[in-house]
Coordinates of C-alpha atoms in Angstrom, one line a residue:
M1 CA 0.8 80.5 -83.8
S2 CA -0.1 77.5 -85.8
Y3 CA 2.1 75.9 -88.5
E4 CA 1.4 72.8 -90.9
A5 CA 2.7 69.5 -89.3
G6 CA 1.6 66.9 -92.1
N7 CA -0.9 65.7 -94.4
Y8 CA -2.8 62.2 -93.7
D9 CA -5.7 60.0 -94.7
V10 CA -6.8 59.3 -91.6
I11 CA -6.5 61.1 -88.3
V12 CA -7.4 59.2 -85.0
I13 CA -7.7 61.2 -82.2
G14 CA -7.0 58.9 -78.5
A15 CA -5.5 55.6 -78.1
G16 CA -7.8 53.7 -75.8
H17 CA -9.3 50.5 -77.1
A18 CA -11.3 52.5 -79.7
G19 CA -8.5 54.2 -81.0
S20 CA -6.3 51.7 -81.2
E21 CA -8.6 49.4 -83.5
A22 CA -9.2 52.3 -85.4
S23 CA -5.5 53.2 -86.4
L24 CA -4.8 49.8 -86.8
A25 CA -7.9 49.3 -89.0
A26 CA -7.3 52.1 -91.1
A27 CA -3.5 51.6 -91.6
R28 CA -3.9 48.0 -92.7
M29 CA -6.1 48.8 -95.2
G30 CA -3.8 51.0 -97.1
A31 CA -4.7 54.2 -95.4
K32 CA -2.0 56.7 -94.1
T33 CA -2.6 57.2 -90.7
L34 CA -1.9 59.4 -87.8
M35 CA -3.0 58.7 -84.2
I36 CA -2.5 61.1 -81.5
T37 CA -2.8 60.8 -77.8
I38 CA -2.3 62.7 -74.7
N39 CA 0.3 60.0 -73.5
L40 CA 1.7 57.3 -75.5
D41 CA 2.5 55.5 -72.3
M42 CA -1.4 54.9 -71.7
I43 CA -2.2 53.3 -75.0
A44 CA -4.8 50.6 -74.6
F45 CA -4.7 51.1 -71.1
M46 CA -7.1 49.4 -68.7
P47 CA -8.2 51.9 -66.1
C48 CA -11.0 49.7 -64.7
N49 CA -11.1 46.0 -64.6
P50 CA -8.3 44.1 -65.9
S51 CA -10.2 41.8 -68.1
I52 CA -11.3 41.3 -71.3
G53 CA -14.5 39.4 -72.4
G54 CA -17.7 38.1 -70.8
P55 CA -21.2 37.3 -71.8
A56 CA -21.9 39.1 -75.5
K57 CA -18.6 41.3 -74.7
G58 CA -16.3 37.8 -75.5
I59 CA -18.2 37.6 -78.5
V60 CA -17.6 40.7 -79.8
V61 CA -14.0 40.2 -79.3
R62 CA -14.2 37.2 -81.1
E63 CA -16.2 39.4 -84.1
I64 CA -13.0 41.9 -84.0
D65 CA -10.6 39.0 -84.4
A66 CA -12.9 37.8 -87.8
L67 CA -12.7 40.7 -89.2
G68 CA -9.0 41.3 -89.0
G69 CA -8.8 43.4 -85.6
E70 CA -6.4 43.2 -82.6
M71 CA -8.1 42.7 -79.4
G72 CA -8.3 38.8 -79.3
R73 CA -4.8 38.4 -80.7
N74 CA -3.3 41.0 -77.7
I75 CA -5.1 39.4 -75.0
D76 CA -4.2 35.7 -76.2
K77 CA -0.6 36.9 -76.1
T78 CA -1.0 38.6 -72.2
Y79 CA -3.5 37.0 -70.2
I80 CA -2.6 35.4 -66.7
Q81 CA -6.4 33.6 -66.7
M82 CA -8.7 32.2 -69.2
R83 CA -12.3 30.6 -68.8
M84 CA -15.1 29.7 -70.7
L85 CA -18.4 31.0 -69.0
N86 CA -21.9 29.2 -69.1
T87 CA -20.8 25.9 -70.3
G88 CA -23.5 24.4 -68.8
K89 CA -25.8 26.3 -71.1
G90 CA -26.5 26.6 -74.8
P91 CA -24.0 27.6 -77.2
A92 CA -25.8 31.0 -77.8
V93 CA -25.0 32.2 -74.3
R94 CA -21.1 30.7 -74.0
A95 CA -18.6 33.2 -73.8
L96 CA -14.9 33.4 -73.3
R97 CA -13.5 35.6 -70.5
A98 CA -9.7 36.4 -69.7
Q99 CA -8.0 38.1 -66.9
A100 CA -5.5 40.4 -68.5
D101 CA -1.9 41.2 -67.0
K102 CA -2.9 44.9 -68.0
F103 CA 0.6 46.2 -68.1
A104 CA 1.8 43.6 -70.6
Y105 CA -1.7 44.1 -72.6
Q106 CA -0.7 47.5 -72.6
H107 CA 2.7 47.5 -74.2
E108 CA 1.9 44.5 -76.7
M109 CA -0.5 46.8 -78.3
K110 CA 1.5 49.7 -78.2
K111 CA 4.4 47.6 -79.8
T112 CA 2.3 46.5 -82.2
M113 CA 0.9 50.0 -83.3
E114 CA 4.5 51.0 -83.6
E115 CA 5.4 48.3 -86.0
E116 CA 2.2 49.3 -88.0
P117 CA 4.1 50.7 -91.1
N118 CA 1.1 52.7 -92.5
L119 CA 0.8 54.1 -88.9
T120 CA 2.3 57.4 -87.4
M121 CA 1.7 57.5 -83.2
I122 CA 2.5 61.3 -81.6
Q123 CA 2.0 62.6 -78.3
G124 CA -0.1 65.9 -77.9
M125 CA -3.4 67.4 -76.9
V126 CA -6.0 67.9 -80.0
E127 CA -7.9 71.2 -79.2
R128 CA -10.1 71.6 -82.0
L129 CA -11.2 70.1 -85.8
I130 CA -10.2 71.9 -88.8
V131 CA -14.1 72.0 -90.1
E132 CA -14.9 73.8 -93.6
D133 CA -18.5 74.1 -95.2
D134 CA -19.2 71.2 -92.6
V135 CA -16.7 68.9 -93.6
C136 CA -13.8 67.9 -91.5
K137 CA -10.7 68.3 -92.9
G138 CA -8.1 67.9 -90.1
V139 CA -7.0 68.8 -86.2
V140 CA -5.4 71.5 -84.6
T141 CA -3.2 70.6 -81.3
M142 CA -2.5 72.6 -78.3
T143 CA 1.0 73.7 -79.6
G144 CA -0.4 74.9 -82.8
A145 CA 0.2 71.9 -84.9
E146 CA -2.3 71.7 -88.0
Y147 CA -2.6 68.1 -89.3
R148 CA -5.0 67.8 -92.4
S149 CA -6.7 64.8 -93.4
K150 CA -9.4 63.4 -95.5
T151 CA -11.2 61.8 -92.5
V152 CA -11.0 62.0 -88.6
V153 CA -12.2 59.5 -85.9
I154 CA -12.3 60.7 -82.4
T155 CA -12.1 58.1 -79.6
T156 CA -11.5 60.4 -76.6
G157 CA -13.0 57.7 -73.9
T158 CA -13.8 59.4 -70.6
F159 CA -11.3 62.3 -70.9
L160 CA -13.7 64.8 -72.4
R161 CA -14.1 67.4 -69.5
G162 CA -13.4 64.7 -67.3
E163 CA -13.9 65.3 -63.6
V164 CA -12.6 62.6 -60.8
I165 CA -15.1 62.5 -57.8
L166 CA -13.7 61.0 -54.5
G167 CA -16.1 61.5 -51.4
E168 CA -16.2 65.4 -50.8
L169 CA -13.2 66.0 -53.4
K170 CA -13.8 66.6 -57.1
Y171 CA -11.2 67.8 -59.9
S172 CA -10.8 67.9 -63.3
S173 CA -8.8 64.7 -64.5
G174 CA -9.1 62.0 -66.9
P175 CA -8.9 58.4 -65.8
N176 CA -5.8 57.2 -63.5
N177 CA -4.9 61.0 -63.0
Q178 CA -4.2 61.6 -66.3
Q179 CA -4.7 65.1 -68.0
P180 CA -8.3 65.6 -69.4
S181 CA -9.4 67.0 -72.6
I182 CA -11.1 70.3 -71.9
K183 CA -11.3 72.4 -75.2
L184 CA -11.8 69.8 -77.6
S185 CA -15.3 69.1 -75.7
E186 CA -16.2 73.0 -75.7
H187 CA -15.3 72.8 -79.5
L188 CA -17.7 69.8 -80.3
E189 CA -20.6 71.9 -78.9
E190 CA -19.5 74.9 -81.0
I191 CA -19.7 73.1 -84.2
G192 CA -23.1 71.4 -83.6
L193 CA -22.8 68.2 -81.4
D194 CA -25.1 67.4 -78.6
L195 CA -23.1 66.2 -75.6
V196 CA -24.6 64.6 -72.3
R197 CA -22.9 63.8 -69.1
F198 CA -22.0 60.2 -68.1
K199 CA -20.6 58.8 -65.2
T200 CA -18.6 55.8 -64.7
G201 CA -16.6 54.3 -61.4
T202 CA -13.7 52.0 -60.4
P203 CA -13.0 50.1 -57.2
P204 CA -9.8 50.4 -55.0
R205 CA -6.5 48.5 -55.6
I206 CA -5.2 46.6 -52.5
H207 CA -1.9 44.5 -51.8
S208 CA -2.0 41.0 -52.6
N209 CA 0.7 40.2 -49.6
T210 CA -2.2 41.7 -47.0
I211 CA -4.7 39.2 -48.2
D212 CA -6.0 36.6 -45.9
Y213 CA -6.4 33.8 -48.9
S214 CA -7.6 31.6 -46.7
K215 CA -10.8 33.0 -46.1
T216 CA -11.6 33.2 -49.9
E217 CA -12.4 30.8 -52.8
I218 CA -10.4 30.1 -55.3
Q219 CA -11.1 30.8 -59.0
P220 CA -8.8 28.9 -61.4
G221 CA -8.6 29.1 -64.9
D222 CA -9.7 26.5 -67.4
E223 CA -7.5 23.5 -67.7
T224 CA -8.7 23.2 -71.6
P225 CA -6.7 25.6 -73.8
R226 CA -8.5 28.3 -75.2
A227 CA -7.9 31.4 -77.3
F228 CA -10.0 34.4 -78.6
S229 CA -8.2 35.0 -81.7
Y230 CA -8.6 32.2 -84.8
E231 CA -4.8 32.9 -85.4
T232 CA -3.6 31.9 -82.0
T233 CA -1.8 28.4 -81.9
K234 CA 0.3 28.8 -78.8
Y235 CA -1.5 29.1 -75.6
I236 CA -0.3 30.2 -72.0
T237 CA 0.1 27.5 -69.8
E238 CA 1.0 29.1 -66.4
Q239 CA -2.4 30.9 -65.3
L240 CA -3.1 32.9 -61.9
P241 CA -6.3 31.9 -60.0
C242 CA -8.6 34.5 -58.9
W243 CA -10.5 34.8 -55.8
L244 CA -14.1 35.1 -54.1
T245 CA -15.3 36.5 -51.0
Y246 CA -18.2 38.5 -50.0
T247 CA -19.3 41.6 -48.1
N248 CA -21.6 41.3 -45.1
E249 CA -23.6 43.3 -42.8
K250 CA -21.2 45.0 -40.8
T251 CA -19.9 46.0 -44.6
H252 CA -23.4 47.3 -45.4
E253 CA -23.9 49.4 -41.9
I254 CA -20.6 51.3 -42.9
I255 CA -22.0 52.0 -46.4
D256 CA -25.5 52.9 -44.9
Q257 CA -24.0 55.2 -42.0
N258 CA -22.1 57.1 -44.4
L259 CA -24.3 57.2 -47.4
H260 CA -24.7 61.2 -46.9
R261 CA -21.2 61.6 -47.7
S262 CA -21.5 59.6 -51.4
P263 CA -21.4 61.5 -54.3
M264 CA -24.1 59.6 -55.9
F265 CA -26.7 60.2 -53.0
S266 CA -25.4 63.9 -51.8
G267 CA -26.0 65.4 -55.9
M268 CA -22.5 66.1 -56.3
I269 CA -22.4 63.6 -59.1
K270 CA -25.1 64.8 -62.0
G271 CA -23.9 62.1 -65.0
T272 CA -25.8 59.1 -65.3
G273 CA -24.0 55.8 -64.2
P274 CA -24.0 52.2 -65.7
R275 CA -27.1 50.2 -64.1
Y276 CA -25.5 47.1 -65.3
C277 CA -22.3 47.6 -63.1
P278 CA -23.2 49.8 -60.0
S279 CA -21.3 50.9 -57.2
I280 CA -21.5 49.1 -53.9
E281 CA -23.3 52.0 -52.3
D282 CA -26.2 51.6 -55.0
K283 CA -25.7 47.7 -54.6
V284 CA -26.5 48.3 -50.9
V285 CA -29.5 50.8 -51.5
R286 CA -31.4 49.1 -54.2
F287 CA -31.3 45.5 -52.6
N288 CA -31.1 46.2 -49.2
D289 CA -32.8 42.4 -48.5
K290 CA -29.6 41.0 -49.8
P291 CA -27.3 40.0 -46.6
R292 CA -24.2 39.9 -48.8
H293 CA -22.7 40.7 -52.2
Q294 CA -20.1 38.7 -54.0
I295 CA -16.3 40.5 -54.4
F296 CA -13.7 39.1 -56.8
L297 CA -10.2 39.6 -56.0
E298 CA -8.1 39.8 -59.5
P299 CA -4.9 40.1 -59.9
E300 CA -3.6 43.0 -62.2
G301 CA -0.7 41.6 -63.9
R302 CA 2.1 38.8 -63.3
H303 CA 4.8 41.7 -62.1
T304 CA 2.6 43.8 -59.6
Q305 CA 1.0 43.1 -56.0
E306 CA -2.2 45.1 -57.1
V307 CA -5.2 42.9 -56.8
Y308 CA -8.6 44.6 -58.3
V309 CA -11.3 44.6 -55.9
Q310 CA -14.5 43.7 -58.8
G311 CA -17.8 44.4 -57.2
L312 CA -16.8 47.2 -54.9
S313 CA -16.8 50.1 -57.2
T314 CA -17.1 53.0 -55.0
S315 CA -16.6 57.1 -55.0
L316 CA -17.2 57.2 -51.2
P317 CA -14.4 59.2 -49.3
E318 CA -11.1 57.6 -49.0
E319 CA -11.1 56.8 -45.2
V320 CA -14.4 55.2 -45.8
Q321 CA -13.4 53.0 -48.0
H322 CA -10.3 51.7 -45.7
Q323 CA -13.4 51.1 -43.1
I324 CA -15.2 48.9 -45.9
I325 CA -12.4 47.0 -46.9
K326 CA -11.5 46.1 -43.1
S327 CA -15.0 44.7 -42.3
I328 CA -14.4 42.0 -44.9
P329 CA -13.2 38.8 -43.3
A330 CA -10.4 37.9 -45.9
L331 CA -9.2 41.8 -46.0
E332 CA -9.1 42.4 -42.3
H333 CA -5.4 43.5 -42.7
A334 CA -5.8 44.4 -46.2
K335 CA -3.8 47.8 -47.4
M336 CA -5.2 50.0 -50.2
M337 CA -2.9 51.0 -52.7
R338 CA -5.3 53.2 -54.7
P339 CA -8.7 54.2 -53.8
G340 CA -11.8 53.7 -55.7
Y341 CA -13.7 56.9 -57.6
A342 CA -16.0 57.9 -59.9
I343 CA -15.4 60.1 -62.8
E344 CA -18.0 62.1 -65.0
Y345 CA -17.2 62.9 -68.9
D346 CA -18.9 64.2 -72.0
A347 CA -20.5 61.7 -74.3
V348 CA -22.0 62.8 -77.7
V349 CA -25.7 61.7 -78.2
P350 CA -25.3 58.8 -80.5
T351 CA -28.5 59.3 -82.6
Q352 CA -26.4 62.0 -84.0
L353 CA -24.6 59.6 -86.3
W354 CA -25.0 57.6 -89.2
P355 CA -24.4 53.8 -88.8
T356 CA -21.1 54.1 -90.4
L357 CA -20.3 56.0 -87.2
E358 CA -19.8 59.3 -89.3
T359 CA -21.4 62.2 -87.2
K360 CA -24.6 63.8 -89.2
V361 CA -23.3 67.3 -88.5
V362 CA -20.0 67.3 -90.0
K363 CA -19.1 65.0 -93.1
N364 CA -16.0 62.9 -92.6
L365 CA -16.0 63.0 -89.1
Y366 CA -16.4 59.8 -87.1
T367 CA -16.7 58.8 -83.3
A368 CA -16.0 55.7 -81.7
G369 CA -15.9 54.0 -78.3
Q370 CA -17.1 55.7 -74.5
I371 CA -17.8 59.1 -76.6
N372 CA -20.4 57.4 -78.1
G373 CA -22.2 56.6 -74.6
T374 CA -21.0 52.9 -74.4
S375 CA -19.0 51.0 -71.4
G376 CA -16.7 48.5 -71.7
Y377 CA -13.1 48.0 -73.3
E378 CA -14.9 45.6 -76.1
E379 CA -18.1 47.8 -77.1
A380 CA -15.3 50.4 -77.6
A381 CA -13.1 48.4 -79.6
G382 CA -15.9 47.2 -82.1
Q383 CA -16.9 50.7 -82.8
G384 CA -13.2 51.6 -83.2
L385 CA -12.7 48.7 -85.5
M386 CA -15.9 49.5 -87.6
A387 CA -15.0 53.6 -87.4
G388 CA -11.7 52.7 -88.3
I389 CA -12.5 50.7 -91.2
N390 CA -15.1 53.3 -92.5
A391 CA -12.9 56.4 -92.1
G392 CA -10.2 54.3 -94.0
R393 CA -12.5 53.8 -96.9
R394 CA -13.9 56.8 -97.2
A395 CA -10.4 58.3 -97.3
L396 CA -9.4 55.8 -99.9
G397 CA -12.7 56.6 -101.8
K398 CA -14.4 53.2 -101.1
E399 CA -17.8 52.3 -100.1
E400 CA -18.6 52.2 -96.3
V401 CA -19.4 49.1 -94.3
I402 CA -22.6 48.5 -92.0
L403 CA -23.0 45.4 -90.1
S404 CA -26.5 44.2 -89.6
R405 CA -28.1 43.0 -86.6
S406 CA -27.8 39.6 -87.9
D407 CA -24.4 40.1 -88.9
A408 CA -22.5 40.7 -85.4
Y409 CA -23.1 41.8 -81.6
I410 CA -21.1 44.8 -83.3
G411 CA -23.8 45.6 -85.6
V412 CA -26.7 45.2 -83.2
M413 CA -24.6 47.6 -80.7
I414 CA -24.2 50.3 -83.0
D415 CA -27.7 50.1 -84.8
D416 CA -29.1 50.5 -81.0
L417 CA -26.9 53.5 -80.3
V418 CA -27.7 55.5 -83.5
T419 CA -31.3 54.3 -83.7
K420 CA -32.5 54.6 -80.3
G421 CA -29.8 56.4 -78.1
T422 CA -28.9 55.8 -74.9
N423 CA -29.7 57.6 -71.7
E424 CA -27.1 55.8 -69.5
P425 CA -23.9 54.0 -70.5
Y426 CA -24.8 51.2 -73.0
R427 CA -23.5 47.9 -72.3
L428 CA -24.0 44.9 -74.5
L429 CA -26.0 42.1 -73.4
T430 CA -27.1 38.7 -74.9
S431 CA -30.8 39.7 -74.3
R432 CA -30.3 42.8 -76.7
A433 CA -29.5 40.6 -79.8
E434 CA -32.8 39.3 -81.4
Y435 CA -30.3 36.7 -83.6
R436 CA -28.2 35.1 -80.5
L437 CA -28.8 32.0 -81.7
L438 CA -26.8 33.1 -85.1
L439 CA -24.7 35.3 -83.4
R440 CA -22.4 32.9 -81.2
H441 CA -19.0 32.7 -80.0
D442 CA -18.1 29.5 -81.8
N443 CA -19.1 31.0 -85.3
A444 CA -17.9 34.6 -85.7
D445 CA -15.4 33.1 -88.3
L446 CA -17.8 31.6 -90.4
R447 CA -19.7 34.9 -90.0
L448 CA -17.7 37.6 -90.4
T449 CA -14.1 36.4 -92.1
E450 CA -15.1 36.8 -95.5
K451 CA -16.3 40.3 -95.2
G452 CA -12.7 40.8 -93.3
Y453 CA -10.6 39.3 -96.4
E454 CA -12.5 41.5 -98.4
L455 CA -11.5 44.7 -96.7
G456 CA -8.2 43.6 -97.0
M457 CA -7.7 42.6 -93.0
I458 CA -7.3 39.0 -93.5
S459 CA -4.0 37.4 -94.9
D460 CA -4.3 35.1 -97.8
E461 CA -2.7 32.3 -95.7
R462 CA -5.4 32.9 -93.0
Y463 CA -8.5 32.7 -95.6
A464 CA -7.0 29.8 -96.9
R465 CA -7.0 27.6 -93.3
F466 CA -10.9 29.3 -92.9
L467 CA -12.0 27.9 -96.3
Q468 CA -10.5 24.5 -95.5
K469 CA -12.2 24.6 -91.9
K470 CA -15.6 25.4 -93.8
E471 CA -15.1 22.6 -96.6
A472 CA -14.5 20.6 -93.3
I473 CA -17.8 21.2 -91.6
E474 CA -19.8 21.0 -94.7
A475 CA -18.4 17.6 -95.7
E476 CA -19.0 16.4 -92.1
V477 CA -22.3 17.4 -92.0
K478 CA -23.5 16.0 -95.2
R479 CA -21.7 12.7 -94.4
L480 CA -23.9 12.5 -91.0
R481 CA -27.0 13.4 -93.1
S482 CA -26.1 10.4 -95.7
L483 CA -25.0 7.8 -92.9
I484 CA -27.4 5.3 -91.4
I485 CA -26.8 4.0 -87.8
K486 CA -28.3 0.7 -87.5
P487 CA -29.7 -0.5 -84.3
S488 CA -27.0 -3.0 -83.3
E489 CA -26.1 -4.2 -80.0
K490 CA -23.3 -1.8 -79.8
V491 CA -25.4 1.1 -80.6
Q492 CA -28.3 0.0 -78.0
S493 CA -25.5 -0.8 -75.5
L494 CA -24.5 3.0 -75.7
I495 CA -28.2 4.4 -75.6
R496 CA -29.1 2.6 -72.6
S497 CA -25.5 3.2 -70.6
L498 CA -26.7 6.9 -71.8
G499 CA -30.4 6.9 -70.7
G500 CA -32.1 7.1 -73.7
S501 CA -34.4 5.0 -75.8
E502 CA -33.5 2.4 -77.7
L503 CA -33.9 2.3 -81.8
K504 CA -36.3 0.4 -83.1
D505 CA -35.0 0.8 -87.0
G506 CA -32.1 2.6 -88.5
I507 CA -31.6 5.8 -88.3
R508 CA -29.5 8.5 -90.2
A509 CA -26.4 9.8 -88.0
A510 CA -27.6 13.5 -88.1
D511 CA -30.9 12.4 -86.9
F512 CA -29.4 10.4 -84.2
L513 CA -27.0 13.5 -83.2
R514 CA -30.0 15.4 -82.3
R515 CA -31.3 13.0 -79.6
T516 CA -30.4 15.1 -76.2
E517 CA -28.4 12.4 -74.9
I518 CA -26.1 11.9 -77.8
S519 CA -22.8 14.1 -78.9
Y520 CA -20.6 14.1 -81.5
T521 CA -18.1 12.1 -79.4
H522 CA -20.4 9.3 -79.2
I523 CA -21.0 9.9 -83.3
K524 CA -17.3 9.3 -83.8
Q525 CA -17.3 5.9 -81.6
L526 CA -19.9 4.2 -83.7
V527 CA -19.2 6.0 -87.5
P528 CA -15.6 7.5 -87.3
S529 CA -14.5 10.2 -90.1
E530 CA -11.8 8.8 -92.3
T531 CA -9.8 11.8 -91.6
A532 CA -9.1 13.6 -88.1
L533 CA -11.3 16.7 -87.5
D534 CA -10.2 19.5 -85.7
S535 CA -12.1 20.3 -82.3
D536 CA -13.6 23.1 -83.5
V537 CA -14.9 21.7 -86.7
E538 CA -16.7 19.1 -84.7
E539 CA -18.3 21.5 -82.5
Q540 CA -19.6 23.3 -85.4
V541 CA -20.7 20.1 -87.0
E542 CA -22.6 19.2 -83.7
I543 CA -24.1 22.7 -83.0
Q544 CA -25.4 22.7 -86.7
I545 CA -27.1 19.6 -86.8
K546 CA -28.5 19.9 -83.1
Y547 CA -29.9 23.3 -83.4
E548 CA -30.6 23.2 -87.3
G549 CA -34.4 23.8 -86.5
Y550 CA -33.8 26.7 -84.5
I551 CA -30.9 28.1 -86.8
E552 CA -33.6 27.8 -89.9
K553 CA -36.0 29.7 -87.6
S554 CA -34.0 32.3 -86.9
L555 CA -32.9 32.5 -90.6
Q556 CA -36.1 32.8 -91.7
Q557 CA -36.6 36.1 -89.4
V558 CA -33.4 37.5 -91.2
D559 CA -34.9 36.9 -94.5
R560 CA -38.0 38.8 -93.6
L561 CA -35.6 41.4 -91.8
K562 CA -33.6 41.8 -94.8
K563 CA -37.0 42.6 -97.0
M564 CA -37.2 45.4 -94.7
E565 CA -33.9 46.9 -94.6
D566 CA -34.0 46.7 -98.4
K567 CA -36.8 49.0 -98.4
K568 CA -34.8 52.2 -98.4
I569 CA -35.8 55.5 -97.3
P570 CA -34.6 58.3 -99.8
D571 CA -32.7 60.9 -98.6
N572 CA -34.2 63.9 -99.3
I573 CA -37.8 62.8 -97.7
D574 CA -39.6 65.4 -95.8
Y575 CA -41.4 63.9 -92.8
D576 CA -43.2 67.0 -92.6
A577 CA -45.3 66.4 -95.6
I578 CA -46.5 63.0 -95.0
S579 CA -50.2 63.4 -93.2
G580 CA -51.2 61.1 -90.8
I581 CA -47.7 60.4 -88.6
A582 CA -47.9 60.7 -85.0
T583 CA -46.2 63.8 -83.9
E584 CA -43.6 61.8 -81.7
A585 CA -42.9 59.4 -84.8
R586 CA -42.2 62.3 -86.7
Q587 CA -39.9 64.1 -84.5
K588 CA -37.7 61.0 -83.6
L589 CA -37.9 60.0 -87.4
K590 CA -36.5 63.9 -88.4
N591 CA -34.2 63.4 -85.7
V592 CA -32.6 59.9 -86.6
R593 CA -33.2 59.9 -90.4
P594 CA -33.5 56.1 -90.7
L595 CA -31.8 54.8 -93.9
S596 CA -34.4 51.9 -94.2
I597 CA -38.0 50.9 -93.3
A598 CA -36.4 48.0 -90.8
Q599 CA -34.3 51.2 -89.2
A600 CA -37.0 53.1 -89.0
S601 CA -39.5 50.4 -87.2
R602 CA -36.9 49.9 -84.2
I603 CA -36.9 53.9 -83.3
S604 CA -38.6 54.2 -79.9
G605 CA -41.8 56.2 -80.3
V606 CA -42.4 55.0 -84.0
N607 CA -45.4 52.7 -84.3
P608 CA -46.4 49.9 -87.0
A609 CA -49.0 52.5 -87.6
D610 CA -46.5 55.1 -88.6
I611 CA -44.6 52.6 -90.4
S612 CA -47.7 51.8 -92.6
I613 CA -47.9 55.4 -93.7
L614 CA -44.3 55.9 -94.3
L615 CA -44.4 52.5 -96.6
V616 CA -47.5 54.1 -98.8
Y617 CA -46.1 57.4 -98.7
I618 CA -42.3 56.1 -100.4
E619 CA -44.3 53.7 -102.7
Q620 CA -46.6 56.4 -103.7
G621 CA -43.6 58.5 -104.6
R622 CA -41.8 56.2 -106.8
I623 CA -45.0 55.4 -109.0
A624 CA -45.2 59.4 -109.1
K625 CA -41.3 59.1 -110.7
V626 CA -42.0 56.2 -112.8
S627 CA -45.1 57.9 -114.5
N628 CA -43.4 61.4 -115.1
D629 CA -40.3 59.0 -116.7

């Protein structure tokens, strides 16, 4: 028997990294929100690596924060180590990465969600949606509770028909031996969504006291205080190190001898795994010329002895995993606390989504996170934030929001998914962003805080601080463009000490800063500002001046793209009525239903000739309309 259990603006199914952000976003915008999860003790749990950030991913966390999301604030309160990666490279590829105290992280996120006034959290298993006339109007749980809502967001991660695979053993389960979601997966197929089978995996955990750290290389955190969130002012000073070791020929021999028992090679695993996070058996087979592979030993928290063996992801039988671990010198006496395993799960084919993350087959139904074919906590959180924002705004009768590829990595990811789809678990990479010089770690606030404020996700106090920072940057850039540095002995001496060529005439300070050997620190010595500037302001001034030419070229590309984005494709267009378009292009266009010419041009299988024909057809249609009027 079912019963009426309540009415809400937004219902979010799942409370992983996507569900947490979706719930908080909708609630903070004023939508009465309900979050339903299988286990309230697993909110924002990290079933795999205990870390946040890294190349491209770290920039996503900064973007989430700039829009008013929670991930950056949460990791800043709970990390055990923080490092800036790629510091020797240009600003476009620098990224922050934090080792998380995985238990503190989930507890802190749960606390934040419990304290949100517009958010109700309950434990339950959603088995089906309430769909009337192809419009989603709520959910029904296993106990028969019917919750009605204006919009629904599904963020079920790897729980949909989840199956854990360990050697010859295979059983129905979500990650970390949680209860899987079976009936909801079947229901999604019933309402017309196409599902695919993907696979991911996790490595063993071992006991810290049984590791011989003298045979490893220490990997400490940065001494310089760093943070993901622009709001963070207090930094964790007591950091825990990670440790580096390697596999060897003996390790690889054990793996080779047991490949017939690997579910990946025996055929037991049917789902497609992530290319950029391969299992150790996959690495040994694919890179058999390499004598060793890196293994990072990462503490899972301050109050546990469990250590995550990064780089040793595997689904080999448990007894083989024991052998593999003991073949590594630093781990000869290591005790395995949890074996690694693979997990297969259902995912929605993401080309069935609009760029708002609403499904095309059912109105007011949104999906976000690994259900959309992605991998990674950061990718999930970025989608969750946008799905929560759009579900909330739809429920409140407001216009939805789409981030473009030039706005954010989040925009790149969502466009990739809904336009191109993915035949494997999708992972964000800096190479996926054609405007990566604009989408940097350091400028996420300059790109997105305005938007976050307009959405009601950024406080007035924070916005005022942001405006002060923006004004300080503009004022200092203007000052350096007007100041002349003369070839005094002090200046020439500095240049000689840095190995540069001496000045022949006076030079504007901004042009002087563009020299390879000159930094803003040198500028401060020569022409100090009357007011002390924050370090992040100084960083922006240096980057904006040094890379001005490259940034300008990127902005010109964005302007050209915007013209294509502004050329909208009518909702009622009949692609079958357009003669001259290739058959493959016609099928892809009908499937994706792009909103603009720019999106159409990014669809795999649609070539420039098809775009030209499409443009002519749309223009002719407009001319005909004007004539009739």
